[in-house]
Amino acid sequence: HYLTVAGTSLAFLVLAANIGAKAWQNLRWNPVKQTGILGSVISFVAAVVTGLALPYFGFGGTGSGGKSAMETMLVGSLIVAVFFGVSDLNYVQDYILVGSEQCDQDVVNMATGAWWTMTLITCLNIARRLEPFMLPSEEEELLLIKDHSSPVGMRVPNLPGFCIDPTQSKPGVRFCTDKTEFLGGIIMAVVVGGLMVLFFVFELSRVCYS
């Protein structure tokens, strides 16, 4: 049992660190300057915390910011909620691990619902404020300036100093404004997250009246 818990916890931390590292990059934050073993530990802890607090920024396509990022988060978070709901079905749990459907999952449902709601609202709010990445116009003249840190000794001043996939510059759905998508995401977060928490409330009521 102890080995199972240890293995599950390690997998959870690695997954959170992986998502957090991608989110860190998409948020355009500077890397940790500390080097050596201490730097590795600090980077790992920071990645885990970021992955737990801002998990939806770990999705591909969220580094562009704006509407495109919010749409990716809404679709991704909805898929997460669907998988969570399906995994809560007894016959699914019995198929994955026999006897697991008899375990008390009330606290897990409530905590997951609250976490899903709060992290989605936070990510949507940050994505809305993140300046969208736009490709420069072909008609715009790209002037070069000297930069000794560049391998070629020059750099383009009107391009960002961080790596972003050019395919992430898509504007998103045209018939929806930023505010509409943001408010729709907030409503979806509250409704779906509330349903997750209701799993706990209904189960608690069933236990109390049985």
PDB file of C-alpha atoms in Angstrom:
ATOM      1  CA  HIS A   1       0.000   0.000   0.000  1.00  0.00           C
ATOM      2  CA  TYR A   2       2.808   2.388   0.868  1.00  0.00           C
ATOM      3  CA  LEU A   3       4.552   1.716  -2.453  1.00  0.00           C
ATOM      4  CA  THR A   4       1.288   2.364  -4.309  1.00  0.00           C
ATOM      5  CA  VAL A   5       0.788   5.694  -2.558  1.00  0.00           C
ATOM      6  CA  ALA A   6       4.430   6.655  -3.135  1.00  0.00           C
ATOM      7  CA  GLY A   7       4.281   5.753  -6.829  1.00  0.00           C
ATOM      8  CA  THR A   8       0.993   7.606  -7.341  1.00  0.00           C
ATOM      9  CA  SER A   9       2.314  10.685  -5.533  1.00  0.00           C
ATOM     10  CA  LEU A  10       5.493  10.685  -7.621  1.00  0.00           C
ATOM     11  CA  ALA A  11       3.505  10.408 -10.859  1.00  0.00           C
ATOM     12  CA  PHE A  12       1.253  13.249  -9.675  1.00  0.00           C
ATOM     13  CA  LEU A  13       4.233  15.506  -8.942  1.00  0.00           C
ATOM     14  CA  VAL A  14       5.911  14.741 -12.275  1.00  0.00           C
ATOM     15  CA  LEU A  15       2.686  15.455 -14.173  1.00  0.00           C
ATOM     16  CA  ALA A  16       2.146  18.719 -12.267  1.00  0.00           C
ATOM     17  CA  ALA A  17       5.757  19.765 -12.925  1.00  0.00           C
ATOM     18  CA  ASN A  18       5.400  18.982 -16.624  1.00  0.00           C
ATOM     19  CA  ILE A  19       2.221  21.048 -16.950  1.00  0.00           C
ATOM     20  CA  GLY A  20       3.679  23.815 -14.779  1.00  0.00           C
ATOM     21  CA  ALA A  21       6.858  24.071 -16.843  1.00  0.00           C
ATOM     22  CA  LYS A  22       4.806  24.490 -20.023  1.00  0.00           C
ATOM     23  CA  ALA A  23       2.542  27.006 -18.278  1.00  0.00           C
ATOM     24  CA  TRP A  24       5.606  28.934 -17.102  1.00  0.00           C
ATOM     25  CA  GLN A  25       6.774  29.212 -20.706  1.00  0.00           C
ATOM     26  CA  ASN A  26       3.333  30.196 -22.030  1.00  0.00           C
ATOM     27  CA  LEU A  27       3.044  32.891 -19.363  1.00  0.00           C
ATOM     28  CA  ARG A  28       6.339  34.347 -20.661  1.00  0.00           C
ATOM     29  CA  TRP A  29       7.971  34.331 -17.231  1.00  0.00           C
ATOM     30  CA  ASN A  30      11.726  34.544 -16.929  1.00  0.00           C
ATOM     31  CA  PRO A  31      13.549  31.314 -16.068  1.00  0.00           C
ATOM     32  CA  VAL A  32      14.902  30.656 -12.583  1.00  0.00           C
ATOM     33  CA  LYS A  33      18.387  32.153 -12.382  1.00  0.00           C
ATOM     34  CA  GLN A  34      19.605  29.863  -9.599  1.00  0.00           C
ATOM     35  CA  THR A  35      21.973  27.160 -10.865  1.00  0.00           C
ATOM     36  CA  GLY A  36      23.192  23.849  -9.480  1.00  0.00           C
ATOM     37  CA  ILE A  37      21.237  21.380  -7.366  1.00  0.00           C
ATOM     38  CA  LEU A  38      19.437  24.149  -5.482  1.00  0.00           C
ATOM     39  CA  GLY A  39      18.319  25.678  -8.756  1.00  0.00           C
ATOM     40  CA  SER A  40      16.933  22.340  -9.923  1.00  0.00           C
ATOM     41  CA  VAL A  41      14.983  21.926  -6.689  1.00  0.00           C
ATOM     42  CA  ILE A  42      13.603  25.469  -6.852  1.00  0.00           C
ATOM     43  CA  SER A  43      12.634  25.007 -10.505  1.00  0.00           C
ATOM     44  CA  PHE A  44      10.877  21.723  -9.768  1.00  0.00           C
ATOM     45  CA  VAL A  45       8.918  23.162  -6.836  1.00  0.00           C
ATOM     46  CA  ALA A  46       7.988  26.267  -8.849  1.00  0.00           C
ATOM     47  CA  ALA A  47       6.835  24.102 -11.763  1.00  0.00           C
ATOM     48  CA  VAL A  48       4.676  21.915  -9.478  1.00  0.00           C
ATOM     49  CA  VAL A  49       3.055  24.940  -7.818  1.00  0.00           C
ATOM     50  CA  THR A  50       2.431  26.577 -11.204  1.00  0.00           C
ATOM     51  CA  GLY A  51       0.980  23.357 -12.585  1.00  0.00           C
ATOM     52  CA  LEU A  52      -1.470  23.104  -9.693  1.00  0.00           C
ATOM     53  CA  ALA A  53      -2.429  26.784  -9.666  1.00  0.00           C
ATOM     54  CA  LEU A  54      -2.506  27.481 -13.425  1.00  0.00           C
ATOM     55  CA  PRO A  55      -2.895  24.090 -15.101  1.00  0.00           C
ATOM     56  CA  TYR A  56      -4.767  25.275 -18.204  1.00  0.00           C
ATOM     57  CA  PHE A  57      -1.811  27.377 -19.314  1.00  0.00           C
ATOM     58  CA  GLY A  58      -0.023  24.069 -19.824  1.00  0.00           C
ATOM     59  CA  PHE A  59      -2.184  23.372 -22.880  1.00  0.00           C
ATOM     60  CA  GLY A  60      -0.689  24.012 -26.284  1.00  0.00           C
ATOM     61  CA  GLY A  61      -1.977  27.193 -27.904  1.00  0.00           C
ATOM     62  CA  THR A  62      -2.413  29.213 -24.693  1.00  0.00           C
ATOM     63  CA  GLY A  63       0.841  31.140 -25.076  1.00  0.00           C
ATOM     64  CA  SER A  64      -0.758  33.487 -27.582  1.00  0.00           C
ATOM     65  CA  GLY A  65      -3.061  35.029 -24.971  1.00  0.00           C
ATOM     66  CA  GLY A  66      -6.402  36.668 -25.701  1.00  0.00           C
ATOM     67  CA  LYS A  67      -9.403  34.930 -27.252  1.00  0.00           C
ATOM     68  CA  SER A  68      -7.440  32.050 -28.747  1.00  0.00           C
ATOM     69  CA  ALA A  69      -5.998  31.107 -25.345  1.00  0.00           C
ATOM     70  CA  MET A  70      -9.379  31.368 -23.610  1.00  0.00           C
ATOM     71  CA  GLU A  71     -11.014  29.134 -26.220  1.00  0.00           C
ATOM     72  CA  THR A  72      -8.309  26.499 -25.748  1.00  0.00           C
ATOM     73  CA  MET A  73      -8.779  26.636 -21.982  1.00  0.00           C
ATOM     74  CA  LEU A  74     -12.560  26.352 -22.186  1.00  0.00           C
ATOM     75  CA  VAL A  75     -12.392  23.300 -24.454  1.00  0.00           C
ATOM     76  CA  GLY A  76      -9.629  21.678 -22.409  1.00  0.00           C
ATOM     77  CA  SER A  77     -11.292  22.296 -19.054  1.00  0.00           C
ATOM     78  CA  LEU A  78     -14.589  20.915 -20.354  1.00  0.00           C
ATOM     79  CA  ILE A  79     -12.826  17.743 -21.475  1.00  0.00           C
ATOM     80  CA  VAL A  80     -11.247  17.446 -18.014  1.00  0.00           C
ATOM     81  CA  ALA A  81     -14.679  17.817 -16.384  1.00  0.00           C
ATOM     82  CA  VAL A  82     -16.182  15.147 -18.663  1.00  0.00           C
ATOM     83  CA  PHE A  83     -13.389  12.691 -17.875  1.00  0.00           C
ATOM     84  CA  PHE A  84     -13.800  13.408 -14.170  1.00  0.00           C
ATOM     85  CA  GLY A  85     -17.533  12.753 -14.362  1.00  0.00           C
ATOM     86  CA  VAL A  86     -17.060   9.518 -16.295  1.00  0.00           C
ATOM     87  CA  SER A  87     -14.376   8.322 -13.885  1.00  0.00           C
ATOM     88  CA  ASP A  88     -16.816   8.797 -10.997  1.00  0.00           C
ATOM     89  CA  LEU A  89     -19.204   6.172 -12.404  1.00  0.00           C
ATOM     90  CA  ASN A  90     -19.151   2.966 -10.386  1.00  0.00           C
ATOM     91  CA  TYR A  91     -18.827   0.544 -13.310  1.00  0.00           C
ATOM     92  CA  VAL A  92     -15.909   2.570 -14.706  1.00  0.00           C
ATOM     93  CA  GLN A  93     -14.122   2.497 -11.354  1.00  0.00           C
ATOM     94  CA  ASP A  94     -14.826  -1.203 -10.994  1.00  0.00           C
ATOM     95  CA  TYR A  95     -13.308  -1.802 -14.445  1.00  0.00           C
ATOM     96  CA  ILE A  96     -10.150   0.166 -13.573  1.00  0.00           C
ATOM     97  CA  LEU A  97      -9.699  -1.179 -10.032  1.00  0.00           C
ATOM     98  CA  VAL A  98     -12.041  -3.755  -8.528  1.00  0.00           C
ATOM     99  CA  GLY A  99     -13.535  -2.532  -5.255  1.00  0.00           C
ATOM    100  CA  SER A 100     -12.584   1.122  -5.713  1.00  0.00           C
ATOM    101  CA  GLU A 101     -16.233   2.095  -6.265  1.00  0.00           C
ATOM    102  CA  GLN A 102     -16.908   1.269  -2.607  1.00  0.00           C
ATOM    103  CA  CYS A 103     -14.390   3.826  -1.332  1.00  0.00           C
ATOM    104  CA  ASP A 104     -15.510   7.127   0.158  1.00  0.00           C
ATOM    105  CA  GLN A 105     -14.917   9.763  -2.556  1.00  0.00           C
ATOM    106  CA  ASP A 106     -16.977  12.635  -1.144  1.00  0.00           C
ATOM    107  CA  VAL A 107     -14.044  14.810  -0.143  1.00  0.00           C
ATOM    108  CA  VAL A 108     -12.295  14.112  -3.462  1.00  0.00           C
ATOM    109  CA  ASN A 109     -15.343  15.227  -5.444  1.00  0.00           C
ATOM    110  CA  MET A 110     -15.744  18.414  -3.435  1.00  0.00           C
ATOM    111  CA  ALA A 111     -12.041  19.311  -3.548  1.00  0.00           C
ATOM    112  CA  THR A 112     -11.749  18.575  -7.278  1.00  0.00           C
ATOM    113  CA  GLY A 113     -14.831  20.633  -8.091  1.00  0.00           C
ATOM    114  CA  ALA A 114     -13.561  23.609  -6.107  1.00  0.00           C
ATOM    115  CA  TRP A 115     -10.058  23.309  -7.619  1.00  0.00           C
ATOM    116  CA  TRP A 116     -11.442  23.001 -11.172  1.00  0.00           C
ATOM    117  CA  THR A 117     -13.594  26.106 -10.758  1.00  0.00           C
ATOM    118  CA  MET A 118     -11.004  28.348  -9.122  1.00  0.00           C
ATOM    119  CA  THR A 119      -8.141  27.417 -11.461  1.00  0.00           C
ATOM    120  CA  LEU A 120     -10.276  27.888 -14.578  1.00  0.00           C
ATOM    121  CA  ILE A 121     -11.471  31.335 -13.457  1.00  0.00           C
ATOM    122  CA  THR A 122      -7.899  32.339 -12.592  1.00  0.00           C
ATOM    123  CA  CYS A 123      -6.481  31.124 -15.907  1.00  0.00           C
ATOM    124  CA  LEU A 124      -9.222  32.836 -17.914  1.00  0.00           C
ATOM    125  CA  ASN A 125      -8.627  36.105 -16.083  1.00  0.00           C
ATOM    126  CA  ILE A 126      -4.871  35.977 -16.751  1.00  0.00           C
ATOM    127  CA  ALA A 127      -5.318  34.915 -20.391  1.00  0.00           C
ATOM    128  CA  ARG A 128      -7.699  37.798 -20.946  1.00  0.00           C
ATOM    129  CA  ARG A 129      -5.086  40.257 -19.701  1.00  0.00           C
ATOM    130  CA  LEU A 130      -2.155  38.600 -21.481  1.00  0.00           C
ATOM    131  CA  GLU A 131      -1.205  40.644 -24.515  1.00  0.00           C
ATOM    132  CA  PRO A 132      -2.018  38.614 -27.638  1.00  0.00           C
ATOM    133  CA  PHE A 133       0.873  37.627 -29.841  1.00  0.00           C
ATOM    134  CA  MET A 134       0.489  38.919 -33.382  1.00  0.00           C
ATOM    135  CA  LEU A 135       2.714  38.180 -36.344  1.00  0.00           C
ATOM    136  CA  PRO A 136       4.274  41.286 -37.915  1.00  0.00           C
ATOM    137  CA  SER A 137       2.763  42.509 -41.151  1.00  0.00           C
ATOM    138  CA  GLU A 138       4.574  41.565 -44.334  1.00  0.00           C
ATOM    139  CA  GLU A 139       4.493  45.213 -45.392  1.00  0.00           C
ATOM    140  CA  GLU A 140       6.176  46.307 -42.181  1.00  0.00           C
ATOM    141  CA  GLU A 141       9.902  46.831 -42.506  1.00  0.00           C
ATOM    142  CA  LEU A 142      11.874  44.725 -40.031  1.00  0.00           C
ATOM    143  CA  LEU A 143      14.795  46.784 -38.750  1.00  0.00           C
ATOM    144  CA  LEU A 144      17.758  45.068 -37.162  1.00  0.00           C
ATOM    145  CA  ILE A 145      19.663  46.308 -34.145  1.00  0.00           C
ATOM    146  CA  LYS A 146      22.948  45.122 -32.703  1.00  0.00           C
ATOM    147  CA  ASP A 147      22.737  42.593 -29.903  1.00  0.00           C
ATOM    148  CA  HIS A 148      25.894  40.878 -28.657  1.00  0.00           C
ATOM    149  CA  SER A 149      23.844  38.206 -26.883  1.00  0.00           C
ATOM    150  CA  SER A 150      22.445  37.029 -30.226  1.00  0.00           C
ATOM    151  CA  PRO A 151      24.350  34.251 -32.044  1.00  0.00           C
ATOM    152  CA  VAL A 152      24.303  36.363 -35.232  1.00  0.00           C
ATOM    153  CA  GLY A 153      25.040  39.669 -33.482  1.00  0.00           C
ATOM    154  CA  MET A 154      21.711  41.224 -34.513  1.00  0.00           C
ATOM    155  CA  ARG A 155      18.088  40.969 -33.471  1.00  0.00           C
ATOM    156  CA  VAL A 156      14.694  42.190 -34.637  1.00  0.00           C
ATOM    157  CA  PRO A 157      13.426  44.747 -32.076  1.00  0.00           C
ATOM    158  CA  ASN A 158       9.701  44.390 -32.813  1.00  0.00           C
ATOM    159  CA  LEU A 159       9.656  40.625 -32.243  1.00  0.00           C
ATOM    160  CA  PRO A 160       9.247  39.225 -28.712  1.00  0.00           C
ATOM    161  CA  GLY A 161      12.266  37.857 -26.929  1.00  0.00           C
ATOM    162  CA  PHE A 162      10.581  34.541 -26.134  1.00  0.00           C
ATOM    163  CA  CYS A 163       9.754  31.538 -28.286  1.00  0.00           C
ATOM    164  CA  ILE A 164       6.142  31.331 -29.483  1.00  0.00           C
ATOM    165  CA  ASP A 165       4.788  29.014 -32.104  1.00  0.00           C
ATOM    166  CA  PRO A 166       3.561  31.207 -35.014  1.00  0.00           C
ATOM    167  CA  THR A 167       0.495  28.974 -35.329  1.00  0.00           C
ATOM    168  CA  GLN A 168      -0.694  30.351 -31.971  1.00  0.00           C
ATOM    169  CA  SER A 169      -1.355  33.780 -33.481  1.00  0.00           C
ATOM    170  CA  LYS A 170      -4.837  32.827 -34.698  1.00  0.00           C
ATOM    171  CA  PRO A 171      -7.501  35.370 -33.606  1.00  0.00           C
ATOM    172  CA  GLY A 172     -10.062  32.846 -32.343  1.00  0.00           C
ATOM    173  CA  VAL A 173     -13.795  32.729 -33.008  1.00  0.00           C
ATOM    174  CA  ARG A 174     -14.763  35.943 -34.796  1.00  0.00           C
ATOM    175  CA  PHE A 175     -18.413  36.187 -33.711  1.00  0.00           C
ATOM    176  CA  CYS A 176     -17.516  36.268 -29.988  1.00  0.00           C
ATOM    177  CA  THR A 177     -15.823  39.142 -28.197  1.00  0.00           C
ATOM    178  CA  ASP A 178     -13.195  38.720 -25.491  1.00  0.00           C
ATOM    179  CA  LYS A 179     -15.681  39.768 -22.813  1.00  0.00           C
ATOM    180  CA  THR A 180     -18.324  37.312 -24.068  1.00  0.00           C
ATOM    181  CA  GLU A 181     -15.922  34.379 -23.971  1.00  0.00           C
ATOM    182  CA  PHE A 182     -14.616  35.422 -20.563  1.00  0.00           C
ATOM    183  CA  LEU A 183     -18.100  35.717 -19.035  1.00  0.00           C
ATOM    184  CA  GLY A 184     -19.141  32.447 -20.697  1.00  0.00           C
ATOM    185  CA  GLY A 185     -16.107  30.748 -19.216  1.00  0.00           C
ATOM    186  CA  ILE A 186     -16.892  32.087 -15.745  1.00  0.00           C
ATOM    187  CA  ILE A 187     -20.464  30.807 -16.004  1.00  0.00           C
ATOM    188  CA  MET A 188     -19.258  27.411 -17.224  1.00  0.00           C
ATOM    189  CA  ALA A 189     -16.713  27.213 -14.399  1.00  0.00           C
ATOM    190  CA  VAL A 190     -19.330  27.967 -11.748  1.00  0.00           C
ATOM    191  CA  VAL A 191     -21.979  25.619 -13.192  1.00  0.00           C
ATOM    192  CA  VAL A 192     -19.733  22.631 -13.955  1.00  0.00           C
ATOM    193  CA  GLY A 193     -17.664  23.104 -10.801  1.00  0.00           C
ATOM    194  CA  GLY A 194     -20.882  23.332  -8.810  1.00  0.00           C
ATOM    195  CA  LEU A 195     -22.053  20.036 -10.277  1.00  0.00           C
ATOM    196  CA  MET A 196     -18.805  18.419  -9.160  1.00  0.00           C
ATOM    197  CA  VAL A 197     -19.326  19.713  -5.637  1.00  0.00           C
ATOM    198  CA  LEU A 198     -22.956  18.498  -5.729  1.00  0.00           C
ATOM    199  CA  PHE A 199     -21.634  14.969  -6.147  1.00  0.00           C
ATOM    200  CA  PHE A 200     -20.330  15.380  -2.603  1.00  0.00           C
ATOM    201  CA  VAL A 201     -23.543  16.981  -1.283  1.00  0.00           C
ATOM    202  CA  PHE A 202     -25.858  14.325  -2.754  1.00  0.00           C
ATOM    203  CA  GLU A 203     -23.641  11.510  -1.560  1.00  0.00           C
ATOM    204  CA  LEU A 204     -23.459  13.033   1.914  1.00  0.00           C
ATOM    205  CA  SER A 205     -27.249  13.383   2.023  1.00  0.00           C
ATOM    206  CA  ARG A 206     -27.689   9.771   0.913  1.00  0.00           C
ATOM    207  CA  VAL A 207     -25.376   8.574   3.673  1.00  0.00           C
ATOM    208  CA  CYS A 208     -27.104  10.702   6.331  1.00  0.00           C
ATOM    209  CA  TYR A 209     -30.621   9.498   5.442  1.00  0.00           C
ATOM    210  CA  SER A 210     -29.723   5.855   4.902  1.00  0.00           C
TER     211      SER A 210
END
